[in-house]
Amino acid sequence: MSVADRVVVVAGATSAAGLTVARALVDAGARVIATGRSAERLQPLSDVGAQVAVADATSFEDMSALAAKLGPVDGVLSLVGGWRGGGGLAGQSDEDFDALLPALQAVRATSRAFASLLQASDAGRFAIVSSTAVARPLAGGANYAAVKAASEAWTHAMAQGFAKAARDAGEPLRTASVVFRAKALDPEALAPAIVGLWDGDAPALNDRMIELG
């Protein structure tokens, strides 16, 4: 298998990582649908060959509407993120926590909207990017680590759901849910890792945590 001719949604794609991943997927022969809330910020994605859709990755309604338009989908990558931290536990403000929550909200919205399409694919892949801070959270980054940990938990729950659905149907597992962890996200390391998700079988990938760098 390979990613060539696969349909891959990159949700929250307007970051440097989103652009790098989208370019790598397009170069590998995938049909890429890149989402973001700003048509202007999506233009660089269009320039590298991705289809673009103005849609909020944290909105289940927006993601469901997009899924209904696309038809078959082989991959979804949730890239909504951001960082706020510092000041020890006393500095972990509600405002900073609220600003970080969209990362978790995007994981929930995209997974719920696209799960059935991914399971219908012969090689469905769902992936998020987390942080090594989950394994060793610091007081000054407690908000950030908590949101990333929750996102990982949701993604692992998806993996269990995919495995159970295949087992209950008496069919081989074809869909995988994967967590990538990085200390500091390097788009050039993430891109080939995403492209490579279609090089392996779902049973070997499902519920894996893969460290980058």
PDB file of N, CA and C in Angstrom, residues 109-144:
ATOM      1  N   ALA A 109     -14.054  16.528  17.299  1.00  0.00           N
ATOM      2  CA  ALA A 109     -14.947  16.840  16.175  1.00  0.00           C
ATOM      3  C   ALA A 109     -14.560  16.072  14.918  1.00  0.00           C
ATOM      4  N   THR A 110     -13.278  16.053  14.602  1.00  0.00           N
ATOM      5  CA  THR A 110     -12.859  15.379  13.370  1.00  0.00           C
ATOM      6  C   THR A 110     -13.048  13.875  13.470  1.00  0.00           C
ATOM      7  N   SER A 111     -12.739  13.307  14.611  1.00  0.00           N
ATOM      8  CA  SER A 111     -12.862  11.850  14.746  1.00  0.00           C
ATOM      9  C   SER A 111     -14.315  11.416  14.674  1.00  0.00           C
ATOM     10  N   ARG A 112     -15.191  12.131  15.317  1.00  0.00           N
ATOM     11  CA  ARG A 112     -16.605  11.759  15.300  1.00  0.00           C
ATOM     12  C   ARG A 112     -17.203  11.930  13.904  1.00  0.00           C
ATOM     13  N   ALA A 113     -16.797  12.972  13.209  1.00  0.00           N
ATOM     14  CA  ALA A 113     -17.363  13.252  11.889  1.00  0.00           C
ATOM     15  C   ALA A 113     -16.878  12.265  10.830  1.00  0.00           C
ATOM     16  N   PHE A 114     -15.631  11.815  10.950  1.00  0.00           N
ATOM     17  CA  PHE A 114     -15.037  11.007   9.881  1.00  0.00           C
ATOM     18  C   PHE A 114     -14.868   9.533  10.227  1.00  0.00           C
ATOM     19  N   ALA A 115     -15.205   9.111  11.432  1.00  0.00           N
ATOM     20  CA  ALA A 115     -14.941   7.733  11.859  1.00  0.00           C
ATOM     21  C   ALA A 115     -15.542   6.703  10.911  1.00  0.00           C
ATOM     22  N   SER A 116     -16.787   6.888  10.529  1.00  0.00           N
ATOM     23  CA  SER A 116     -17.439   5.884   9.680  1.00  0.00           C
ATOM     24  C   SER A 116     -16.795   5.829   8.298  1.00  0.00           C
ATOM     25  N   LEU A 117     -16.363   6.972   7.773  1.00  0.00           N
ATOM     26  CA  LEU A 117     -15.691   6.989   6.477  1.00  0.00           C
ATOM     27  C   LEU A 117     -14.325   6.304   6.563  1.00  0.00           C
ATOM     28  N   LEU A 118     -13.604   6.532   7.648  1.00  0.00           N
ATOM     29  CA  LEU A 118     -12.305   5.889   7.820  1.00  0.00           C
ATOM     30  C   LEU A 118     -12.459   4.374   7.933  1.00  0.00           C
ATOM     31  N   GLN A 119     -13.502   3.944   8.627  1.00  0.00           N
ATOM     32  CA  GLN A 119     -13.730   2.507   8.777  1.00  0.00           C
ATOM     33  C   GLN A 119     -14.188   1.853   7.470  1.00  0.00           C
ATOM     34  N   ALA A 120     -14.762   2.640   6.589  1.00  0.00           N
ATOM     35  CA  ALA A 120     -15.184   2.110   5.297  1.00  0.00           C
ATOM     36  C   ALA A 120     -14.019   1.989   4.313  1.00  0.00           C
ATOM     37  N   SER A 121     -12.928   2.682   4.601  1.00  0.00           N
ATOM     38  CA  SER A 121     -11.748   2.618   3.737  1.00  0.00           C
ATOM     39  C   SER A 121     -11.027   1.289   3.913  1.00  0.00           C
ATOM     40  N   ASP A 122     -10.277   0.871   2.896  1.00  0.00           N
ATOM     41  CA  ASP A 122      -9.475  -0.337   3.057  1.00  0.00           C
ATOM     42  C   ASP A 122      -8.155  -0.048   3.767  1.00  0.00           C
ATOM     43  N   ALA A 123      -7.925   1.236   4.072  1.00  0.00           N
ATOM     44  CA  ALA A 123      -6.717   1.622   4.811  1.00  0.00           C
ATOM     45  C   ALA A 123      -6.945   2.982   5.456  1.00  0.00           C
ATOM     46  N   GLY A 124      -7.901   3.051   6.385  1.00  0.00           N
ATOM     47  CA  GLY A 124      -8.205   4.310   7.066  1.00  0.00           C
ATOM     48  C   GLY A 124      -7.162   4.637   8.116  1.00  0.00           C
ATOM     49  N   ARG A 125      -6.782   5.894   8.192  1.00  0.00           N
ATOM     50  CA  ARG A 125      -5.783   6.325   9.169  1.00  0.00           C
ATOM     51  C   ARG A 125      -6.233   7.626   9.833  1.00  0.00           C
ATOM     52  N   PHE A 126      -6.161   7.666  11.168  1.00  0.00           N
ATOM     53  CA  PHE A 126      -6.422   8.889  11.924  1.00  0.00           C
ATOM     54  C   PHE A 126      -5.192   9.155  12.773  1.00  0.00           C
ATOM     55  N   ALA A 127      -4.716  10.402  12.794  1.00  0.00           N
ATOM     56  CA  ALA A 127      -3.503  10.712  13.542  1.00  0.00           C
ATOM     57  C   ALA A 127      -3.588  12.094  14.172  1.00  0.00           C
ATOM     58  N   ILE A 128      -2.968  12.208  15.344  1.00  0.00           N
ATOM     59  CA  ILE A 128      -2.818  13.499  16.007  1.00  0.00           C
ATOM     60  C   ILE A 128      -1.341  13.704  16.336  1.00  0.00           C
ATOM     61  N   VAL A 129      -0.998  14.940  16.634  1.00  0.00           N
ATOM     62  CA  VAL A 129       0.351  15.264  17.079  1.00  0.00           C
ATOM     63  C   VAL A 129       0.280  15.719  18.523  1.00  0.00           C
ATOM     64  N   SER A 130       0.959  14.993  19.390  1.00  0.00           N
ATOM     65  CA  SER A 130       0.986  15.309  20.811  1.00  0.00           C
ATOM     66  C   SER A 130       2.399  15.740  21.207  1.00  0.00           C
ATOM     67  N   SER A 131       2.668  15.698  22.502  1.00  0.00           N
ATOM     68  CA  SER A 131       3.934  16.210  23.016  1.00  0.00           C
ATOM     69  C   SER A 131       4.519  15.258  24.045  1.00  0.00           C
ATOM     70  N   THR A 132       5.842  15.232  24.109  1.00  0.00           N
ATOM     71  CA  THR A 132       6.513  14.452  25.143  1.00  0.00           C
ATOM     72  C   THR A 132       6.221  15.006  26.530  1.00  0.00           C
ATOM     73  N   ALA A 133       5.642  16.199  26.604  1.00  0.00           N
ATOM     74  CA  ALA A 133       5.257  16.773  27.902  1.00  0.00           C
ATOM     75  C   ALA A 133       4.229  15.908  28.615  1.00  0.00           C
ATOM     76  N   VAL A 134       3.477  15.098  27.869  1.00  0.00           N
ATOM     77  CA  VAL A 134       2.487  14.219  28.494  1.00  0.00           C
ATOM     78  C   VAL A 134       3.165  13.220  29.416  1.00  0.00           C
ATOM     79  N   ALA A 135       4.326  12.718  29.002  1.00  0.00           N
ATOM     80  CA  ALA A 135       5.045  11.729  29.802  1.00  0.00           C
ATOM     81  C   ALA A 135       5.745  12.352  30.996  1.00  0.00           C
ATOM     82  N   ARG A 136       6.083  13.633  30.897  1.00  0.00           N
ATOM     83  CA  ARG A 136       6.768  14.314  32.004  1.00  0.00           C
ATOM     84  C   ARG A 136       6.258  15.747  32.108  1.00  0.00           C
ATOM     85  N   PRO A 137       5.046  15.908  32.600  1.00  0.00           N
ATOM     86  CA  PRO A 137       4.463  17.251  32.673  1.00  0.00           C
ATOM     87  C   PRO A 137       5.157  18.108  33.728  1.00  0.00           C
ATOM     88  N   LEU A 138       5.343  19.371  33.381  1.00  0.00           N
ATOM     89  CA  LEU A 138       5.946  20.341  34.294  1.00  0.00           C
ATOM     90  C   LEU A 138       4.881  21.314  34.778  1.00  0.00           C
ATOM     91  N   ALA A 139       5.112  21.886  35.934  1.00  0.00           N
ATOM     92  CA  ALA A 139       4.120  22.800  36.521  1.00  0.00           C
ATOM     93  C   ALA A 139       3.805  23.952  35.583  1.00  0.00           C
ATOM     94  N   GLY A 140       4.833  24.479  34.921  1.00  0.00           N
ATOM     95  CA  GLY A 140       4.624  25.623  34.045  1.00  0.00           C
ATOM     96  C   GLY A 140       3.919  25.294  32.744  1.00  0.00           C
ATOM     97  N   GLY A 141       3.769  24.013  32.469  1.00  0.00           N
ATOM     98  CA  GLY A 141       3.061  23.601  31.258  1.00  0.00           C
ATOM     99  C   GLY A 141       1.915  22.666  31.558  1.00  0.00           C
ATOM    100  N   ALA A 142       1.358  22.762  32.763  1.00  0.00           N
ATOM    101  CA  ALA A 142       0.320  21.819  33.183  1.00  0.00           C
ATOM    102  C   ALA A 142      -0.930  21.906  32.307  1.00  0.00           C
ATOM    103  N   ASN A 143      -1.347  23.124  31.954  1.00  0.00           N
ATOM    104  CA  ASN A 143      -2.505  23.267  31.070  1.00  0.00           C
ATOM    105  C   ASN A 143      -2.267  22.546  29.750  1.00  0.00           C
ATOM    106  N   TYR A 144      -1.111  22.795  29.176  1.00  0.00           N
ATOM    107  CA  TYR A 144      -0.764  22.232  27.871  1.00  0.00           C
ATOM    108  C   TYR A 144      -0.702  20.707  27.938  1.00  0.00           C
TER     109      TYR A 144
END
